[in-house]
Amino acid sequence: MADNDDKEDGAAAAAAPKKSKKKLIIMAAAALLLVGGGGATWFFFFRGHGEEAHAEIAAPKAPIFLDVPEVLVNLVGAPGERIQYLKVKVVLEVKEEKQVETIKPTMPRVSDIFQTYMRELRPADLTGSAGLFRLKEELTRRVNVVVAPGQVNAVLFKEIVIQ
């Protein structure tokens, strides 16, 4: 019987370390998972939100405006209709002062492209706010072609008269 007791005690002793190793591996994996999860949380959510994030944010620069000479053109009409005229004062909006210096030498081309485009307009093309919006978008597109590689943000109307 003593032999049986020794065998049982040996089997219990051998089984106990196997269980404790399994528990140890599970606890180590859980700890590793917690540490990894905490590190990932810090990396994705809190990293970079320290002192650098509290630095003062620079105020956005005010845009620069460049006047274009006044444009006066006659609109295309049907034969026998009264001739109508379009008078437009336009301002170009740019981001930086150095862009103004690159656009100024091309101002005769800008005036020319405006004149040639607007001479082909009909009074019906300018009706309502949608017509003026299309005119503004087309002038912006054309002026950007002329001043390339410079960039004009927008063409703004100061005055529009259809007579």
C-alpha positions as YAML, in Angstrom:
chain: A
units: angstrom
residues:
- id: 1
  name: MET
  ca: [0.00, 0.00, 0.00]
- id: 2
  name: ALA
  ca: [2.79, 2.28, 0.70]
- id: 3
  name: ASP
  ca: [3.89, 1.83, -2.85]
- id: 4
  name: ASN
  ca: [0.47, 2.86, -4.08]
- id: 5
  name: ASP
  ca: [0.51, 5.96, -1.89]
- id: 6
  name: ASP
  ca: [3.92, 6.92, -3.24]
- id: 7
  name: LYS
  ca: [2.70, 6.48, -6.80]
- id: 8
  name: GLU
  ca: [-0.39, 8.60, -6.12]
- id: 9
  name: ASP
  ca: [1.65, 11.32, -4.45]
- id: 10
  name: GLY
  ca: [4.09, 11.31, -7.38]
- id: 11
  name: ALA
  ca: [1.24, 11.54, -9.90]
- id: 12
  name: ALA
  ca: [-0.36, 14.40, -7.96]
- id: 13
  name: ALA
  ca: [2.98, 16.16, -7.74]
- id: 14
  name: ALA
  ca: [3.53, 15.71, -11.47]
- id: 15
  name: ALA
  ca: [0.01, 16.93, -12.31]
- id: 16
  name: ALA
  ca: [0.30, 20.03, -10.11]
- id: 17
  name: PRO
  ca: [3.25, 21.56, -11.96]
- id: 18
  name: LYS
  ca: [1.53, 21.04, -15.31]
- id: 19
  name: LYS
  ca: [-1.54, 22.94, -14.09]
- id: 20
  name: SER
  ca: [0.54, 25.74, -12.58]
- id: 21
  name: LYS
  ca: [2.52, 26.13, -15.81]
- id: 22
  name: LYS
  ca: [-0.73, 26.40, -17.74]
- id: 23
  name: LYS
  ca: [-2.01, 29.01, -15.29]
- id: 24
  name: LEU
  ca: [1.29, 30.86, -15.46]
- id: 25
  name: ILE
  ca: [1.16, 30.99, -19.27]
- id: 26
  name: ILE
  ca: [-2.44, 32.25, -19.19]
- id: 27
  name: MET
  ca: [-1.58, 34.95, -16.62]
- id: 28
  name: ALA
  ca: [1.48, 36.03, -18.62]
- id: 29
  name: ALA
  ca: [-0.59, 36.24, -21.82]
- id: 30
  name: ALA
  ca: [-3.27, 38.28, -20.02]
- id: 31
  name: ALA
  ca: [-0.64, 40.65, -18.61]
- id: 32
  name: LEU
  ca: [0.97, 41.00, -22.03]
- id: 33
  name: LEU
  ca: [-2.44, 41.70, -23.56]
- id: 34
  name: LEU
  ca: [-3.15, 44.42, -20.97]
- id: 35
  name: VAL
  ca: [0.24, 46.04, -21.45]
- id: 36
  name: GLY
  ca: [-0.08, 45.86, -25.23]
- id: 37
  name: GLY
  ca: [-3.62, 47.25, -25.13]
- id: 38
  name: GLY
  ca: [-2.53, 50.10, -22.87]
- id: 39
  name: GLY
  ca: [0.40, 50.89, -25.12]
- id: 40
  name: ALA
  ca: [-1.78, 50.85, -28.23]
- id: 41
  name: THR
  ca: [-4.33, 53.11, -26.51]
- id: 42
  name: TRP
  ca: [-1.62, 55.59, -25.60]
- id: 43
  name: PHE
  ca: [-0.12, 55.45, -29.09]
- id: 44
  name: PHE
  ca: [-3.39, 56.09, -30.94]
- id: 45
  name: PHE
  ca: [-5.16, 58.44, -28.53]
- id: 46
  name: PHE
  ca: [-2.71, 60.27, -26.30]
- id: 47
  name: ARG
  ca: [0.58, 60.47, -28.19]
- id: 48
  name: GLY
  ca: [1.28, 63.95, -29.54]
- id: 49
  name: HIS
  ca: [-1.31, 65.61, -27.30]
- id: 50
  name: GLY
  ca: [1.34, 66.84, -24.93]
- id: 51
  name: GLU
  ca: [3.07, 70.19, -24.92]
- id: 52
  name: GLU
  ca: [3.31, 70.40, -28.71]
- id: 53
  name: ALA
  ca: [-0.46, 70.19, -29.03]
- id: 54
  name: HIS
  ca: [-0.93, 73.12, -26.67]
- id: 55
  name: ALA
  ca: [1.35, 75.39, -28.68]
- id: 56
  name: GLU
  ca: [-0.42, 78.40, -30.07]
- id: 57
  name: ILE
  ca: [-2.00, 77.83, -33.43]
- id: 58
  name: ALA
  ca: [-1.07, 80.48, -35.96]
- id: 59
  name: ALA
  ca: [-3.97, 82.61, -37.06]
- id: 60
  name: PRO
  ca: [-4.96, 82.04, -40.68]
- id: 61
  name: LYS
  ca: [-3.59, 84.65, -43.03]
- id: 62
  name: ALA
  ca: [-6.03, 87.09, -44.51]
- id: 63
  name: PRO
  ca: [-6.35, 86.75, -48.28]
- id: 64
  name: ILE
  ca: [-4.87, 89.39, -50.56]
- id: 65
  name: PHE
  ca: [-7.07, 91.12, -53.13]
- id: 66
  name: LEU
  ca: [-5.91, 92.37, -56.51]
- id: 67
  name: ASP
  ca: [-8.07, 94.74, -58.56]
- id: 68
  name: VAL
  ca: [-8.63, 94.03, -62.24]
- id: 69
  name: PRO
  ca: [-9.37, 96.98, -64.54]
- id: 70
  name: GLU
  ca: [-13.07, 97.55, -65.22]
- id: 71
  name: VAL
  ca: [-14.49, 95.61, -68.17]
- id: 72
  name: LEU
  ca: [-17.25, 97.03, -70.41]
- id: 73
  name: VAL
  ca: [-18.53, 94.84, -73.26]
- id: 74
  name: ASN
  ca: [-21.62, 94.65, -75.44]
- id: 75
  name: LEU
  ca: [-23.59, 91.43, -75.13]
- id: 76
  name: VAL
  ca: [-24.58, 89.25, -78.07]
- id: 77
  name: GLY
  ca: [-28.22, 89.72, -78.99]
- id: 78
  name: ALA
  ca: [-30.60, 88.69, -81.74]
- id: 79
  name: PRO
  ca: [-30.60, 90.86, -84.87]
- id: 80
  name: GLY
  ca: [-32.88, 93.87, -84.46]
- id: 81
  name: GLU
  ca: [-32.77, 93.78, -80.64]
- id: 82
  name: ARG
  ca: [-31.51, 96.66, -78.58]
- id: 83
  name: ILE
  ca: [-27.78, 96.38, -77.80]
- id: 84
  name: GLN
  ca: [-27.10, 95.61, -74.16]
- id: 85
  name: TYR
  ca: [-23.89, 96.31, -72.30]
- id: 86
  name: LEU
  ca: [-22.21, 94.52, -69.42]
- id: 87
  name: LYS
  ca: [-19.99, 96.48, -67.04]
- id: 88
  name: VAL
  ca: [-18.03, 94.43, -64.49]
- id: 89
  name: LYS
  ca: [-15.56, 95.38, -61.76]
- id: 90
  name: VAL
  ca: [-13.66, 92.34, -60.54]
- id: 91
  name: VAL
  ca: [-11.20, 91.56, -57.74]
- id: 92
  name: LEU
  ca: [-8.91, 88.51, -57.67]
- id: 93
  name: GLU
  ca: [-8.41, 86.73, -54.32]
- id: 94
  name: VAL
  ca: [-4.99, 85.17, -53.74]
- id: 95
  name: LYS
  ca: [-3.39, 83.59, -50.66]
- id: 96
  name: GLU
  ca: [-0.02, 85.32, -50.48]
- id: 97
  name: GLU
  ca: [1.55, 88.66, -51.37]
- id: 98
  name: LYS
  ca: [4.19, 87.02, -53.58]
- id: 99
  name: GLN
  ca: [1.41, 85.69, -55.84]
- id: 100
  name: VAL
  ca: [0.30, 89.28, -56.48]
- id: 101
  name: GLU
  ca: [3.77, 90.07, -57.81]
- id: 102
  name: THR
  ca: [3.60, 87.13, -60.22]
- id: 103
  name: ILE
  ca: [0.09, 88.04, -61.43]
- id: 104
  name: LYS
  ca: [0.66, 91.77, -62.02]
- id: 105
  name: PRO
  ca: [2.80, 91.27, -65.15]
- id: 106
  name: THR
  ca: [0.07, 89.06, -66.64]
- id: 107
  name: MET
  ca: [-2.73, 91.56, -65.97]
- id: 108
  name: PRO
  ca: [-3.08, 92.53, -69.69]
- id: 109
  name: ARG
  ca: [-3.68, 88.86, -70.49]
- id: 110
  name: VAL
  ca: [-6.23, 88.58, -67.67]
- id: 111
  name: SER
  ca: [-8.11, 91.62, -69.02]
- id: 112
  name: ASP
  ca: [-7.98, 90.18, -72.53]
- id: 113
  name: ILE
  ca: [-9.30, 86.78, -71.50]
- id: 114
  name: PHE
  ca: [-12.14, 88.45, -69.59]
- id: 115
  name: GLN
  ca: [-13.02, 90.69, -72.55]
- id: 116
  name: THR
  ca: [-13.04, 87.91, -75.12]
- id: 117
  name: TYR
  ca: [-15.12, 85.60, -72.95]
- id: 118
  name: MET
  ca: [-17.69, 88.17, -71.88]
- id: 119
  name: ARG
  ca: [-18.24, 89.47, -75.43]
- id: 120
  name: GLU
  ca: [-19.74, 86.07, -76.31]
- id: 121
  name: LEU
  ca: [-22.29, 86.16, -73.49]
- id: 122
  name: ARG
  ca: [-26.00, 86.72, -74.07]
- id: 123
  name: PRO
  ca: [-28.27, 88.50, -71.58]
- id: 124
  name: ALA
  ca: [-29.97, 85.14, -70.88]
- id: 125
  name: ASP
  ca: [-26.60, 83.74, -69.71]
- id: 126
  name: LEU
  ca: [-26.54, 86.25, -66.86]
- id: 127
  name: THR
  ca: [-30.05, 85.84, -65.48]
- id: 128
  name: GLY
  ca: [-30.39, 85.04, -61.82]
- id: 129
  name: SER
  ca: [-27.78, 84.11, -59.27]
- id: 130
  name: ALA
  ca: [-27.05, 80.85, -61.11]
- id: 131
  name: GLY
  ca: [-25.95, 82.80, -64.19]
- id: 132
  name: LEU
  ca: [-23.63, 84.99, -62.12]
- id: 133
  name: PHE
  ca: [-22.24, 81.95, -60.32]
- id: 134
  name: ARG
  ca: [-21.43, 80.30, -63.66]
- id: 135
  name: LEU
  ca: [-19.77, 83.54, -64.83]
- id: 136
  name: LYS
  ca: [-17.69, 83.69, -61.65]
- id: 137
  name: GLU
  ca: [-16.60, 80.05, -61.96]
- id: 138
  name: GLU
  ca: [-15.72, 80.43, -65.64]
- id: 139
  name: LEU
  ca: [-13.69, 83.60, -65.00]
- id: 140
  name: THR
  ca: [-11.85, 81.87, -62.15]
- id: 141
  name: ARG
  ca: [-11.03, 78.89, -64.35]
- id: 142
  name: ARG
  ca: [-9.81, 81.12, -67.19]
- id: 143
  name: VAL
  ca: [-7.69, 83.37, -64.99]
- id: 144
  name: ASN
  ca: [-6.00, 80.33, -63.43]
- id: 145
  name: VAL
  ca: [-5.03, 79.15, -66.90]
- id: 146
  name: VAL
  ca: [-3.49, 82.54, -67.67]
- id: 147
  name: VAL
  ca: [-1.58, 82.97, -64.39]
- id: 148
  name: ALA
  ca: [-0.35, 79.36, -64.14]
- id: 149
  name: PRO
  ca: [1.62, 78.15, -62.19]
- id: 150
  name: GLY
  ca: [0.13, 80.80, -59.87]
- id: 151
  name: GLN
  ca: [-3.27, 80.17, -58.36]
- id: 152
  name: VAL
  ca: [-6.24, 82.49, -57.86]
- id: 153
  name: ASN
  ca: [-8.66, 81.33, -55.16]
- id: 154
  name: ALA
  ca: [-11.66, 83.23, -56.45]
- id: 155
  name: VAL
  ca: [-12.90, 85.97, -58.72]
- id: 156
  name: LEU
  ca: [-15.06, 88.35, -56.72]
- id: 157
  name: PHE
  ca: [-17.50, 90.84, -58.23]
- id: 158
  name: LYS
  ca: [-17.37, 94.42, -56.96]
- id: 159
  name: GLU
  ca: [-19.93, 95.69, -59.44]
- id: 160
  name: ILE
  ca: [-22.08, 94.19, -62.18]
- id: 161
  name: VAL
  ca: [-24.29, 96.33, -64.41]
- id: 162
  name: ILE
  ca: [-26.32, 95.06, -67.35]
- id: 163
  name: GLN
  ca: [-27.79, 97.91, -69.36]
...
